[in-house]
PDB file of N, CA and C in Angstrom:
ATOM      1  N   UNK A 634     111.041  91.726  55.283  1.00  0.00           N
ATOM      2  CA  UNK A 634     110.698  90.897  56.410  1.00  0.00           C
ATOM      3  C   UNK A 634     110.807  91.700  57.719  1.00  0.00           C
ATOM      4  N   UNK A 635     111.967  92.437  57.780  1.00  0.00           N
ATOM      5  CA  UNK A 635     112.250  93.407  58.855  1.00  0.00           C
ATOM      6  C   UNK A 635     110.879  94.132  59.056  1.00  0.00           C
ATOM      7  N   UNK A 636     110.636  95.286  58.057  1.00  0.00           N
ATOM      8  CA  UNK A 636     109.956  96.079  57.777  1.00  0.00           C
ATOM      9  C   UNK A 636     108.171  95.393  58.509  1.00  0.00           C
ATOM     10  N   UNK A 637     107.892  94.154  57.881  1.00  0.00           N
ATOM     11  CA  UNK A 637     106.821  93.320  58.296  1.00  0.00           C
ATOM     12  C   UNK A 637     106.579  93.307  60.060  1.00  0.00           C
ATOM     13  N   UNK A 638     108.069  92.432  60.482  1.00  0.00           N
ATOM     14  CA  UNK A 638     107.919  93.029  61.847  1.00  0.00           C
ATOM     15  C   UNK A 638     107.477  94.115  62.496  1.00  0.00           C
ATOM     16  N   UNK A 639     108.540  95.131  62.491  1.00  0.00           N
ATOM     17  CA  UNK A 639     108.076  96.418  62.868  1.00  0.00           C
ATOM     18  C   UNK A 639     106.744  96.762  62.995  1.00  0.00           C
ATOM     19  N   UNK A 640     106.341  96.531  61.990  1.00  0.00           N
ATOM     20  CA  UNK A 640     104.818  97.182  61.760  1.00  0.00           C
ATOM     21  C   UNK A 640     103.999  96.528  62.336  1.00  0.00           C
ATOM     22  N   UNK A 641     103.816  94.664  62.723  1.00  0.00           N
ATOM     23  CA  UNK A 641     102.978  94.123  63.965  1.00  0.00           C
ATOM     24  C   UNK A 641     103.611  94.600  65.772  1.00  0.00           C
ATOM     25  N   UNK A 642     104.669  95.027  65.403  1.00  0.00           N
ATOM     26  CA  UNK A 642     104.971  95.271  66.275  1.00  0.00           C
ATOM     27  C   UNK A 642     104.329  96.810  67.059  1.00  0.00           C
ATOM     28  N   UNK A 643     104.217  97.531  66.195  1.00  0.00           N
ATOM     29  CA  UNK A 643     104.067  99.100  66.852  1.00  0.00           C
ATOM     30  C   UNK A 643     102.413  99.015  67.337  1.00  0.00           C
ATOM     31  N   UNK A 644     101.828  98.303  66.847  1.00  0.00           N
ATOM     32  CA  UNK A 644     100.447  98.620  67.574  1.00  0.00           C
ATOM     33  C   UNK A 644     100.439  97.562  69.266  1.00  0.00           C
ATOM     34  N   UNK A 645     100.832  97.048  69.609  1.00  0.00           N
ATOM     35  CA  UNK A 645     101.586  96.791  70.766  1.00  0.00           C
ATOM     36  C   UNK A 645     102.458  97.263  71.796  1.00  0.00           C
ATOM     37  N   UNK A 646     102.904  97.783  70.949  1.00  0.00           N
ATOM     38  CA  UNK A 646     103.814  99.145  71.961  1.00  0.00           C
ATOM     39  C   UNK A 646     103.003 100.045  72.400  1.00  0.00           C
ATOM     40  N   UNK A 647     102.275 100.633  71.303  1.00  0.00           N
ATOM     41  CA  UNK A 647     101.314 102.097  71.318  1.00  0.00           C
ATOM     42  C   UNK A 647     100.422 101.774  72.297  1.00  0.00           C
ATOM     43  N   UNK A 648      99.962 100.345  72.384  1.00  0.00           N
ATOM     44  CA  UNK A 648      98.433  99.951  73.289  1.00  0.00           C
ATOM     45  C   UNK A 648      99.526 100.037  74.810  1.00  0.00           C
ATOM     46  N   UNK A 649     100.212  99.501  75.196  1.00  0.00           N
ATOM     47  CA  UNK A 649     101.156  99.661  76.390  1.00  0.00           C
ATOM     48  C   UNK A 649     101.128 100.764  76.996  1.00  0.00           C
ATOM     49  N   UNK A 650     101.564 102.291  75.867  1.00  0.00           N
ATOM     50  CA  UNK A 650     101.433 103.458  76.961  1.00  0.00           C
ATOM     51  C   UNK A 650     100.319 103.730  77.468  1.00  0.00           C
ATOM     52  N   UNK A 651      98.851 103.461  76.898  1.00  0.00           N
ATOM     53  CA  UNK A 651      98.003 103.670  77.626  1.00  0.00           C
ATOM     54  C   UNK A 651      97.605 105.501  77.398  1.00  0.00           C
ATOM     55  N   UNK A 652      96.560 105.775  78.239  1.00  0.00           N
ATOM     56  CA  UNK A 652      95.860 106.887  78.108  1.00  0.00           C
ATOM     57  C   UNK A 652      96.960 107.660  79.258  1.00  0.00           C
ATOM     58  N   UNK A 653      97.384 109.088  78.912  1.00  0.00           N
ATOM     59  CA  UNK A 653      98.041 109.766  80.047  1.00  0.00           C
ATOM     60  C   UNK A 653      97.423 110.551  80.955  1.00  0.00           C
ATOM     61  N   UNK A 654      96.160 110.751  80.810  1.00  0.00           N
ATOM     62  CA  UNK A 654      95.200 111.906  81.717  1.00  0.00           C
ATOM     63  C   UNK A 654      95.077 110.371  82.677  1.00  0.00           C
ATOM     64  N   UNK A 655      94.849 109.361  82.534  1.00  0.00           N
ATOM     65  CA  UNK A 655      94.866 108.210  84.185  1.00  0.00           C
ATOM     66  C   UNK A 655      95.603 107.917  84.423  1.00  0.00           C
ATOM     67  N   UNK A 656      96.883 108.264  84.122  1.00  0.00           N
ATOM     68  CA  UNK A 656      98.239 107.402  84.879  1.00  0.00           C
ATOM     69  C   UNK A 656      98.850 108.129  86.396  1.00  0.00           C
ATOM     70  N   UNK A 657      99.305 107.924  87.218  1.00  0.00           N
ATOM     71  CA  UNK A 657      99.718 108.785  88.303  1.00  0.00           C
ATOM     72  C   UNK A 657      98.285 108.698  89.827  1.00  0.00           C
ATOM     73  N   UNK A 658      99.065 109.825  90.838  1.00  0.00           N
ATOM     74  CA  UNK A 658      98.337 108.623  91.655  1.00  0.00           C
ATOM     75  C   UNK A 658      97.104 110.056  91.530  1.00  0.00           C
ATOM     76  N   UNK A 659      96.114 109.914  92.622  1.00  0.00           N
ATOM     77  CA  UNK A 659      94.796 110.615  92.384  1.00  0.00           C
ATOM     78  C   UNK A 659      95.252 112.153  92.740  1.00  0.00           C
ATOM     79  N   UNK A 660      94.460 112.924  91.827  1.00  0.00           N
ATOM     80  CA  UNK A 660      95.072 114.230  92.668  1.00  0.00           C
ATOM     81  C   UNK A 660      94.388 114.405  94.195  1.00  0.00           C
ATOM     82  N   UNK A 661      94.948 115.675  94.803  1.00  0.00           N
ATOM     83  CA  UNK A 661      94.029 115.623  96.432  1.00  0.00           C
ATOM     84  C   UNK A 661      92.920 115.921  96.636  1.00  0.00           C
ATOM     85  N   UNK A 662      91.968 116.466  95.574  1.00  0.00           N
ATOM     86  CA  UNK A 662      90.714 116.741  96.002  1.00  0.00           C
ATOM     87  C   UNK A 662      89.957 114.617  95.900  1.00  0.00           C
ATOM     88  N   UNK A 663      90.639 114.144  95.715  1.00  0.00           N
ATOM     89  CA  UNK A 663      90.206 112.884  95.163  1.00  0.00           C
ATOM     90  C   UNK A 663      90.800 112.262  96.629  1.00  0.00           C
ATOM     91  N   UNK A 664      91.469 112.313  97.271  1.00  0.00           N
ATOM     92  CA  UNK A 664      92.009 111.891  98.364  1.00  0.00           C
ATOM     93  C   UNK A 664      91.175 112.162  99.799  1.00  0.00           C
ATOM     94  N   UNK A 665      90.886 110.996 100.953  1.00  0.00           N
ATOM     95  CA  UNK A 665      89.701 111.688 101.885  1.00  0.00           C
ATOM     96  C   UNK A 665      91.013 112.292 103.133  1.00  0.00           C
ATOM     97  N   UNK A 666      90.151 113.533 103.569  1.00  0.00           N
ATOM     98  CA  UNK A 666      91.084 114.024 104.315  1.00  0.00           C
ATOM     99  C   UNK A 666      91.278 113.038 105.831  1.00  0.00           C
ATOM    100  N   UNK A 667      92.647 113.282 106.450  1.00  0.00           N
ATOM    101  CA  UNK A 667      92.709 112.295 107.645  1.00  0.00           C
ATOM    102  C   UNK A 667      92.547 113.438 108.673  1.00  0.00           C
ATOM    103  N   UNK A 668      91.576 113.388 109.755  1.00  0.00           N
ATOM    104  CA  UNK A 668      91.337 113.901 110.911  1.00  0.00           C
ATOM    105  C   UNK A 668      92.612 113.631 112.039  1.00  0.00           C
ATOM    106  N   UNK A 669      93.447 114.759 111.851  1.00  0.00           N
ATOM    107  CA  UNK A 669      94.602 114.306 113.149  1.00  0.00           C
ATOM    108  C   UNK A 669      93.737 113.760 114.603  1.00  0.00           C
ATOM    109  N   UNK A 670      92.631 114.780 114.617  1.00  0.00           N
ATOM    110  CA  UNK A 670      92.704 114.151 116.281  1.00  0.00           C
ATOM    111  C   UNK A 670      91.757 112.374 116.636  1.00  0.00           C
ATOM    112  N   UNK A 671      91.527 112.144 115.032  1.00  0.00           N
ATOM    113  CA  UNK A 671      90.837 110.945 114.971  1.00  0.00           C
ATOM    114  C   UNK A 671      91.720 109.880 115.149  1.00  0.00           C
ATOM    115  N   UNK A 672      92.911 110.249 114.186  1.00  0.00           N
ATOM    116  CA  UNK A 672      93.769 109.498 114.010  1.00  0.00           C
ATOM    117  C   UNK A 672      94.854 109.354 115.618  1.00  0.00           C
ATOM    118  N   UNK A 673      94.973 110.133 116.382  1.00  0.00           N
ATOM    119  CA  UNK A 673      95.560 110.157 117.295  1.00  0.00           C
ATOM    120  C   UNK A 673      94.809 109.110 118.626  1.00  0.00           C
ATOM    121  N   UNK A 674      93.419 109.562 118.603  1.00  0.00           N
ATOM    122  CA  UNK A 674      92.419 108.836 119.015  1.00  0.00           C
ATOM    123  C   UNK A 674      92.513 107.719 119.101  1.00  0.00           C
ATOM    124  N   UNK A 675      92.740 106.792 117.896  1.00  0.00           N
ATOM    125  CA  UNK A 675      92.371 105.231 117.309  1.00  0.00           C
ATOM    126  C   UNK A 675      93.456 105.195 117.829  1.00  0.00           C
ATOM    127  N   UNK A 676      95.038 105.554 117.575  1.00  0.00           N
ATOM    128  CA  UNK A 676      96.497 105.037 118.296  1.00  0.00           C
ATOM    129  C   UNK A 676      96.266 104.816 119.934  1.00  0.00           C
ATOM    130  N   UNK A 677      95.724 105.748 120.269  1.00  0.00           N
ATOM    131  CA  UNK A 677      95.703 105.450 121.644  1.00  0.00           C
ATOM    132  C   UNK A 677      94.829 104.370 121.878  1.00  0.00           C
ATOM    133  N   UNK A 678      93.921 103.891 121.729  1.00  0.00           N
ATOM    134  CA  UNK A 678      93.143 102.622 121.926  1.00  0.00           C
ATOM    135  C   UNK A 678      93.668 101.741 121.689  1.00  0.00           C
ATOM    136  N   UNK A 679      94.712 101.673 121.253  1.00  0.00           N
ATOM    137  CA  UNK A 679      95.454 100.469 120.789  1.00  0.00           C
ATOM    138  C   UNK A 679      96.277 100.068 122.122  1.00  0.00           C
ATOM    139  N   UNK A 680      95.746  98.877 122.402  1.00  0.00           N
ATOM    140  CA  UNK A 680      96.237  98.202 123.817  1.00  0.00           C
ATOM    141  C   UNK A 680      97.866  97.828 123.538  1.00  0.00           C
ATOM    142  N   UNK A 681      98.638  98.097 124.918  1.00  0.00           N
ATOM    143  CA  UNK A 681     100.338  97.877 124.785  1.00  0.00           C
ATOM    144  C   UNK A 681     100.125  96.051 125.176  1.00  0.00           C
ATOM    145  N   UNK A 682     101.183  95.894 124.497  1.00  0.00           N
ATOM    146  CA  UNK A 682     100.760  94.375 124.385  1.00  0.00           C
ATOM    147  C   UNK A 682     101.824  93.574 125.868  1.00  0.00           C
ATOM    148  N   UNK A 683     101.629  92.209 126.295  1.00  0.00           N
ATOM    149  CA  UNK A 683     101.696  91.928 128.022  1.00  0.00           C
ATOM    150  C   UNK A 683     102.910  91.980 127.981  1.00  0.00           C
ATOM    151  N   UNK A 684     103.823  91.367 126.891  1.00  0.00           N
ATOM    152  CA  UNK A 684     105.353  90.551 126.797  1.00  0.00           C
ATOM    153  C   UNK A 684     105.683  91.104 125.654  1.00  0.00           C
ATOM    154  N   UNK A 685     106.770  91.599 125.276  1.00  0.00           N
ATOM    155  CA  UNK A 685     107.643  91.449 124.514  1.00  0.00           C
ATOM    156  C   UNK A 685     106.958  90.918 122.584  1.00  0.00           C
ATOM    157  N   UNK A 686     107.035  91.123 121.717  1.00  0.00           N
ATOM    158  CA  UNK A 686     106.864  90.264 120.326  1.00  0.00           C
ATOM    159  C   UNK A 686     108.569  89.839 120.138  1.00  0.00           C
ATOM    160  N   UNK A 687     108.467  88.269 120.140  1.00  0.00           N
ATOM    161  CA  UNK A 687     109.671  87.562 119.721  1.00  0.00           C
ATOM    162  C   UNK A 687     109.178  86.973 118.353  1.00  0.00           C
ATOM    163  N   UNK A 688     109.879  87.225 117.112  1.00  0.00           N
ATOM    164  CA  UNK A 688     109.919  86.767 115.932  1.00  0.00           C
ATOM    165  C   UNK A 688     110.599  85.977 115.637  1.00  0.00           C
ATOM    166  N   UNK A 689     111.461  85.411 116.648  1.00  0.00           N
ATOM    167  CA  UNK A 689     112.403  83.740 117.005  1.00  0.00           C
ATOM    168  C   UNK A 689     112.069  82.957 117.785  1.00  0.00           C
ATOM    169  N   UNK A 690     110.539  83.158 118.398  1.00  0.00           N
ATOM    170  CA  UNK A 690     109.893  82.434 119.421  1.00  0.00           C
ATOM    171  C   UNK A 690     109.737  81.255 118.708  1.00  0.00           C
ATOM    172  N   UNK A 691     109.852  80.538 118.024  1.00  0.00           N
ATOM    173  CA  UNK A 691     109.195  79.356 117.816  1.00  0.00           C
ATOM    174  C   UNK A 691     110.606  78.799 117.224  1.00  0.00           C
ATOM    175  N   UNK A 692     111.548  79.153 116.962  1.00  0.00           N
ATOM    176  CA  UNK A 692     112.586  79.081 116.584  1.00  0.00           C
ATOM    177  C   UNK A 692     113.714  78.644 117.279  1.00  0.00           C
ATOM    178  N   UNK A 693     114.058  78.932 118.189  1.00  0.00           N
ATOM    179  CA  UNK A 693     114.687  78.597 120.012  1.00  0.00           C
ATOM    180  C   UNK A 693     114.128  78.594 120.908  1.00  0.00           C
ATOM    181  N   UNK A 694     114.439  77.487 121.906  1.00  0.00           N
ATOM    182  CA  UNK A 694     113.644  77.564 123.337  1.00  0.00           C
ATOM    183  C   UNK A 694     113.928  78.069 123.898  1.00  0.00           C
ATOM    184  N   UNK A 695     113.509  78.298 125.233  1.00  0.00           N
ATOM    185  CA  UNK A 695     113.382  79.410 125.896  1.00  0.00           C
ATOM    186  C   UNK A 695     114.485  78.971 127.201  1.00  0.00           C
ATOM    187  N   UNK A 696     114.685  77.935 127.256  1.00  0.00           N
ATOM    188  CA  UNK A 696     116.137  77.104 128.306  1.00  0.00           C
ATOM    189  C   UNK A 696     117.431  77.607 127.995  1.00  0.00           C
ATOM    190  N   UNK A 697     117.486  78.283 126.220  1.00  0.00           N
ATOM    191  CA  UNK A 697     118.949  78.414 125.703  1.00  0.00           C
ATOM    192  C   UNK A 697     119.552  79.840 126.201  1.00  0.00           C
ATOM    193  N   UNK A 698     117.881  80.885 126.108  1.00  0.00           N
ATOM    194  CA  UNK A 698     118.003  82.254 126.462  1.00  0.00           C
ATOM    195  C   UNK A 698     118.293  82.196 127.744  1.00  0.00           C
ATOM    196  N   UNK A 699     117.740  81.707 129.070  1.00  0.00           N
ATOM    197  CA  UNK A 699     117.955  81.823 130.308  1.00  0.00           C
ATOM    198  C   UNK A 699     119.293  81.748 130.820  1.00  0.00           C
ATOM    199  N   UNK A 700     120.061  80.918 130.002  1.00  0.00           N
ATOM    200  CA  UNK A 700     121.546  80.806 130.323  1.00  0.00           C
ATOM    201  C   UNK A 700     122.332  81.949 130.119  1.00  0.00           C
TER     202      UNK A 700
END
């Protein structure tokens, strides 16, 4: 009965590892290169924002902070 197990069992396991030449991430010729001065470019266009980001803004009013 043991023996029975095992044996539905291993073709389940085996299908799991999968193929090993696709596992892992892409090598770098597969990767697109990033242009520093592009990338520096796009940061700077990025507008500084008017106020502050509060992530408790909606959370407490604004009467409790003033005190």
């Amino acid at each position: 009965m043991a023996v029975t197990a095992l044996l539905l069992l291993a073709p389940a396991a085996h299908a799991q590892m999968g193929k090993k030449g696709n596992q892992g991430a892409p090598t770098t010729e597969q990767k697109p290169r990033v242009d520093e001065k592009a990338y520096k470019a796009a940061l700077d266009r990025i507008p500084d924002p008017k106020k502050p980001y509060d992530p408790w803004g909606q959370v407490h009013d604004d009467s409790a902070a003033k005190q």
